[in-house]
Amino acid sequence: MSAIERVACAWLPDWPIVADGSNPDGARATAVVGGGKIVACSAAARALGVRRGMRLRQATGRAPGLELSERDVEGEIRCFEPVLQHLEQHIAPVGR
């Protein structure tokens, strides 16, 4: 008899905004930029037509007051560590 392997997947497209921490409720139009494109944006920015993958010039054209920050991948990882620890304690070991 073979062991059953369980796999879970979570897609958190706004994680760079959450990890940035400067707009916790998403009320302001903010976006995280990486490589000249929008990596993530707040709900307020999406309401103005800003989308992930959009070029910076197009995004700021749709939302002139858009607050921008550079992506910090290491910060996103550090911020996600407590989430992984919680999952490991309550669900299953996490393969890294």
mmCIF file with all atom_site columns, C-alpha atoms in Angstrom:
data_model
loop_
_atom_site.group_PDB
_atom_site.id
_atom_site.type_symbol
_atom_site.label_atom_id
_atom_site.label_alt_id
_atom_site.label_comp_id
_atom_site.label_asym_id
_atom_site.label_entity_id
_atom_site.label_seq_id
_atom_site.pdbx_PDB_ins_code
_atom_site.Cartn_x
_atom_site.Cartn_y
_atom_site.Cartn_z
_atom_site.occupancy
_atom_site.B_iso_or_equiv
_atom_site.pdbx_formal_charge
_atom_site.auth_seq_id
_atom_site.auth_comp_id
_atom_site.auth_asym_id
_atom_site.auth_atom_id
_atom_site.pdbx_PDB_model_num
ATOM 1  C CA . MET A 1 1  ? 0.000   0.000  0.000   1.00 0.00 ? 1  MET A CA 1
ATOM 2  C CA . SER A 1 2  ? 1.417   3.392  -0.937  1.00 0.00 ? 2  SER A CA 1
ATOM 3  C CA . ALA A 1 3  ? 1.181   6.537  1.144   1.00 0.00 ? 3  ALA A CA 1
ATOM 4  C CA . ILE A 1 4  ? -1.249  9.219  0.070   1.00 0.00 ? 4  ILE A CA 1
ATOM 5  C CA . GLU A 1 5  ? 0.373   12.582 -0.456  1.00 0.00 ? 5  GLU A CA 1
ATOM 6  C CA . ARG A 1 6  ? -1.735  15.663 0.116   1.00 0.00 ? 6  ARG A CA 1
ATOM 7  C CA . VAL A 1 7  ? -1.000  18.920 -1.581  1.00 0.00 ? 7  VAL A CA 1
ATOM 8  C CA . ALA A 1 8  ? -2.457  22.323 -0.825  1.00 0.00 ? 8  ALA A CA 1
ATOM 9  C CA . CYS A 1 9  ? -1.985  25.462 -2.831  1.00 0.00 ? 9  CYS A CA 1
ATOM 10 C CA . ALA A 1 10 ? -2.700  29.035 -1.851  1.00 0.00 ? 10 ALA A CA 1
ATOM 11 C CA . TRP A 1 11 ? -2.637  31.949 -4.253  1.00 0.00 ? 11 TRP A CA 1
ATOM 12 C CA . LEU A 1 12 ? -2.238  35.278 -2.486  1.00 0.00 ? 12 LEU A CA 1
ATOM 13 C CA . PRO A 1 13 ? -1.944  37.876 -5.261  1.00 0.00 ? 13 PRO A CA 1
ATOM 14 C CA . ASP A 1 14 ? -2.040  40.792 -2.799  1.00 0.00 ? 14 ASP A CA 1
ATOM 15 C CA . TRP A 1 15 ? 0.706   39.381 -0.547  1.00 0.00 ? 15 TRP A CA 1
ATOM 16 C CA . PRO A 1 16 ? 3.313   41.999 -1.571  1.00 0.00 ? 16 PRO A CA 1
ATOM 17 C CA . ILE A 1 17 ? 0.835   44.699 -0.454  1.00 0.00 ? 17 ILE A CA 1
ATOM 18 C CA . VAL A 1 18 ? 0.172   42.883 2.838   1.00 0.00 ? 18 VAL A CA 1
ATOM 19 C CA . ALA A 1 19 ? 3.899   42.343 3.483   1.00 0.00 ? 19 ALA A CA 1
ATOM 20 C CA . ASP A 1 20 ? 4.657   45.996 2.707   1.00 0.00 ? 20 ASP A CA 1
ATOM 21 C CA . GLY A 1 21 ? 2.431   46.939 5.653   1.00 0.00 ? 21 GLY A CA 1
ATOM 22 C CA . SER A 1 22 ? 1.942   50.568 4.637   1.00 0.00 ? 22 SER A CA 1
ATOM 23 C CA . ASN A 1 23 ? -1.724  50.149 3.666   1.00 0.00 ? 23 ASN A CA 1
ATOM 24 C CA . PRO A 1 24 ? -3.186  47.461 5.954   1.00 0.00 ? 24 PRO A CA 1
ATOM 25 C CA . ASP A 1 25 ? -6.842  48.065 5.110   1.00 0.00 ? 25 ASP A CA 1
ATOM 26 C CA . GLY A 1 26 ? -6.289  48.580 1.346   1.00 0.00 ? 26 GLY A CA 1
ATOM 27 C CA . ALA A 1 27 ? -8.187  51.884 1.461   1.00 0.00 ? 27 ALA A CA 1
ATOM 28 C CA . ARG A 1 28 ? -5.486  53.910 -0.309  1.00 0.00 ? 28 ARG A CA 1
ATOM 29 C CA . ALA A 1 29 ? -4.506  53.355 -3.937  1.00 0.00 ? 29 ALA A CA 1
ATOM 30 C CA . THR A 1 30 ? -1.136  51.647 -3.527  1.00 0.00 ? 30 THR A CA 1
ATOM 31 C CA . ALA A 1 31 ? 0.906   49.316 -5.682  1.00 0.00 ? 31 ALA A CA 1
ATOM 32 C CA . VAL A 1 32 ? 4.102   47.311 -5.464  1.00 0.00 ? 32 VAL A CA 1
ATOM 33 C CA . VAL A 1 33 ? 6.408   47.572 -8.470  1.00 0.00 ? 33 VAL A CA 1
ATOM 34 C CA . GLY A 1 34 ? 8.952   45.074 -9.758  1.00 0.00 ? 34 GLY A CA 1
ATOM 35 C CA . GLY A 1 35 ? 10.750  45.223 -13.074 1.00 0.00 ? 35 GLY A CA 1
ATOM 36 C CA . GLY A 1 36 ? 8.803   48.280 -14.198 1.00 0.00 ? 36 GLY A CA 1
ATOM 37 C CA . LYS A 1 37 ? 5.449   46.531 -13.809 1.00 0.00 ? 37 LYS A CA 1
ATOM 38 C CA . ILE A 1 38 ? 2.766   46.321 -11.150 1.00 0.00 ? 38 ILE A CA 1
ATOM 39 C CA . VAL A 1 39 ? 3.308   43.188 -9.054  1.00 0.00 ? 39 VAL A CA 1
ATOM 40 C CA . ALA A 1 40 ? 0.386   43.762 -6.675  1.00 0.00 ? 40 ALA A CA 1
ATOM 41 C CA . CYS A 1 41 ? -2.126  46.506 -5.971  1.00 0.00 ? 41 CYS A CA 1
ATOM 42 C CA . SER A 1 42 ? -4.636  47.416 -3.296  1.00 0.00 ? 42 SER A CA 1
ATOM 43 C CA . ALA A 1 43 ? -8.399  47.178 -3.703  1.00 0.00 ? 43 ALA A CA 1
ATOM 44 C CA . ALA A 1 44 ? -8.552  50.979 -4.021  1.00 0.00 ? 44 ALA A CA 1
ATOM 45 C CA . ALA A 1 45 ? -6.031  50.867 -6.885  1.00 0.00 ? 45 ALA A CA 1
ATOM 46 C CA . ARG A 1 46 ? -7.994  48.090 -8.615  1.00 0.00 ? 46 ARG A CA 1
ATOM 47 C CA . ALA A 1 47 ? -11.130 50.232 -8.352  1.00 0.00 ? 47 ALA A CA 1
ATOM 48 C CA . LEU A 1 48 ? -9.275  52.871 -10.390 1.00 0.00 ? 48 LEU A CA 1
ATOM 49 C CA . GLY A 1 49 ? -8.354  50.322 -13.080 1.00 0.00 ? 49 GLY A CA 1
ATOM 50 C CA . VAL A 1 50 ? -4.857  49.316 -11.943 1.00 0.00 ? 50 VAL A CA 1
ATOM 51 C CA . ARG A 1 51 ? -4.051  45.629 -12.514 1.00 0.00 ? 51 ARG A CA 1
ATOM 52 C CA . ARG A 1 52 ? -1.155  43.224 -11.864 1.00 0.00 ? 52 ARG A CA 1
ATOM 53 C CA . GLY A 1 53 ? 1.217   43.054 -14.807 1.00 0.00 ? 53 GLY A CA 1
ATOM 54 C CA . MET A 1 54 ? 0.355   46.565 -15.955 1.00 0.00 ? 54 MET A CA 1
ATOM 55 C CA . ARG A 1 55 ? 3.231   48.830 -16.968 1.00 0.00 ? 55 ARG A CA 1
ATOM 56 C CA . LEU A 1 56 ? 4.024   51.564 -14.497 1.00 0.00 ? 56 LEU A CA 1
ATOM 57 C CA . ARG A 1 57 ? 3.216   54.404 -16.910 1.00 0.00 ? 57 ARG A CA 1
ATOM 58 C CA . GLN A 1 58 ? -0.206  52.948 -17.714 1.00 0.00 ? 58 GLN A CA 1
ATOM 59 C CA . ALA A 1 59 ? -0.991  52.382 -14.015 1.00 0.00 ? 59 ALA A CA 1
ATOM 60 C CA . THR A 1 60 ? -0.070  55.926 -13.002 1.00 0.00 ? 60 THR A CA 1
ATOM 61 C CA . GLY A 1 61 ? -2.092  57.223 -15.943 1.00 0.00 ? 61 GLY A CA 1
ATOM 62 C CA . ARG A 1 62 ? -5.189  55.509 -14.593 1.00 0.00 ? 62 ARG A CA 1
ATOM 63 C CA . ALA A 1 63 ? -4.471  56.478 -10.992 1.00 0.00 ? 63 ALA A CA 1
ATOM 64 C CA . PRO A 1 64 ? -2.359  59.679 -10.872 1.00 0.00 ? 64 PRO A CA 1
ATOM 65 C CA . GLY A 1 65 ? -2.147  59.627 -7.050  1.00 0.00 ? 65 GLY A CA 1
ATOM 66 C CA . LEU A 1 66 ? -1.052  55.985 -6.957  1.00 0.00 ? 66 LEU A CA 1
ATOM 67 C CA . GLU A 1 67 ? 1.428   55.359 -4.105  1.00 0.00 ? 67 GLU A CA 1
ATOM 68 C CA . LEU A 1 68 ? 4.249   53.076 -5.262  1.00 0.00 ? 68 LEU A CA 1
ATOM 69 C CA . SER A 1 69 ? 6.805   50.959 -3.455  1.00 0.00 ? 69 SER A CA 1
ATOM 70 C CA . GLU A 1 70 ? 9.539   48.679 -4.795  1.00 0.00 ? 70 GLU A CA 1
ATOM 71 C CA . ARG A 1 71 ? 9.080   44.959 -4.305  1.00 0.00 ? 71 ARG A CA 1
ATOM 72 C CA . ASP A 1 72 ? 10.945  43.461 -1.340  1.00 0.00 ? 72 ASP A CA 1
ATOM 73 C CA . VAL A 1 73 ? 10.929  39.693 -1.907  1.00 0.00 ? 73 VAL A CA 1
ATOM 74 C CA . GLU A 1 74 ? 12.989  38.979 1.220   1.00 0.00 ? 74 GLU A CA 1
ATOM 75 C CA . GLY A 1 75 ? 10.526  41.033 3.285   1.00 0.00 ? 75 GLY A CA 1
ATOM 76 C CA . GLU A 1 76 ? 7.617   39.092 1.786   1.00 0.00 ? 76 GLU A CA 1
ATOM 77 C CA . ILE A 1 77 ? 9.288   35.823 2.773   1.00 0.00 ? 77 ILE A CA 1
ATOM 78 C CA . ARG A 1 78 ? 9.965   37.029 6.338   1.00 0.00 ? 78 ARG A CA 1
ATOM 79 C CA . CYS A 1 79 ? 6.370   38.183 6.672   1.00 0.00 ? 79 CYS A CA 1
ATOM 80 C CA . PHE A 1 80 ? 5.075   34.813 5.406   1.00 0.00 ? 80 PHE A CA 1
ATOM 81 C CA . GLU A 1 81 ? 7.123   32.731 7.862   1.00 0.00 ? 81 GLU A CA 1
ATOM 82 C CA . PRO A 1 82 ? 4.507   32.958 10.682  1.00 0.00 ? 82 PRO A CA 1
ATOM 83 C CA . VAL A 1 83 ? 1.836   31.810 8.214   1.00 0.00 ? 83 VAL A CA 1
ATOM 84 C CA . LEU A 1 84 ? 3.911   28.739 7.348   1.00 0.00 ? 84 LEU A CA 1
ATOM 85 C CA . GLN A 1 85 ? 4.510   28.000 11.023  1.00 0.00 ? 85 GLN A CA 1
ATOM 86 C CA . HIS A 1 86 ? 0.770   28.160 11.699  1.00 0.00 ? 86 HIS A CA 1
ATOM 87 C CA . LEU A 1 87 ? 0.050   25.805 8.795   1.00 0.00 ? 87 LEU A CA 1
ATOM 88 C CA . GLU A 1 88 ? 2.659   23.337 10.035  1.00 0.00 ? 88 GLU A CA 1
ATOM 89 C CA . GLN A 1 89 ? 1.201   23.387 13.559  1.00 0.00 ? 89 GLN A CA 1
ATOM 90 C CA . HIS A 1 90 ? -2.426  22.963 12.509  1.00 0.00 ? 90 HIS A CA 1
ATOM 91 C CA . ILE A 1 91 ? -2.489  21.239 9.145   1.00 0.00 ? 91 ILE A CA 1
ATOM 92 C CA . ALA A 1 92 ? 0.605   19.461 7.859   1.00 0.00 ? 92 ALA A CA 1
ATOM 93 C CA . PRO A 1 93 ? 4.336   19.847 7.350   1.00 0.00 ? 93 PRO A CA 1
ATOM 94 C CA . VAL A 1 94 ? 5.275   22.344 4.670   1.00 0.00 ? 94 VAL A CA 1
ATOM 95 C CA . GLY A 1 95 ? 7.850   21.355 2.048   1.00 0.00 ? 95 GLY A CA 1
ATOM 96 C CA . ARG A 1 96 ? 10.259  24.190 1.437   1.00 0.00 ? 96 ARG A CA 1
#
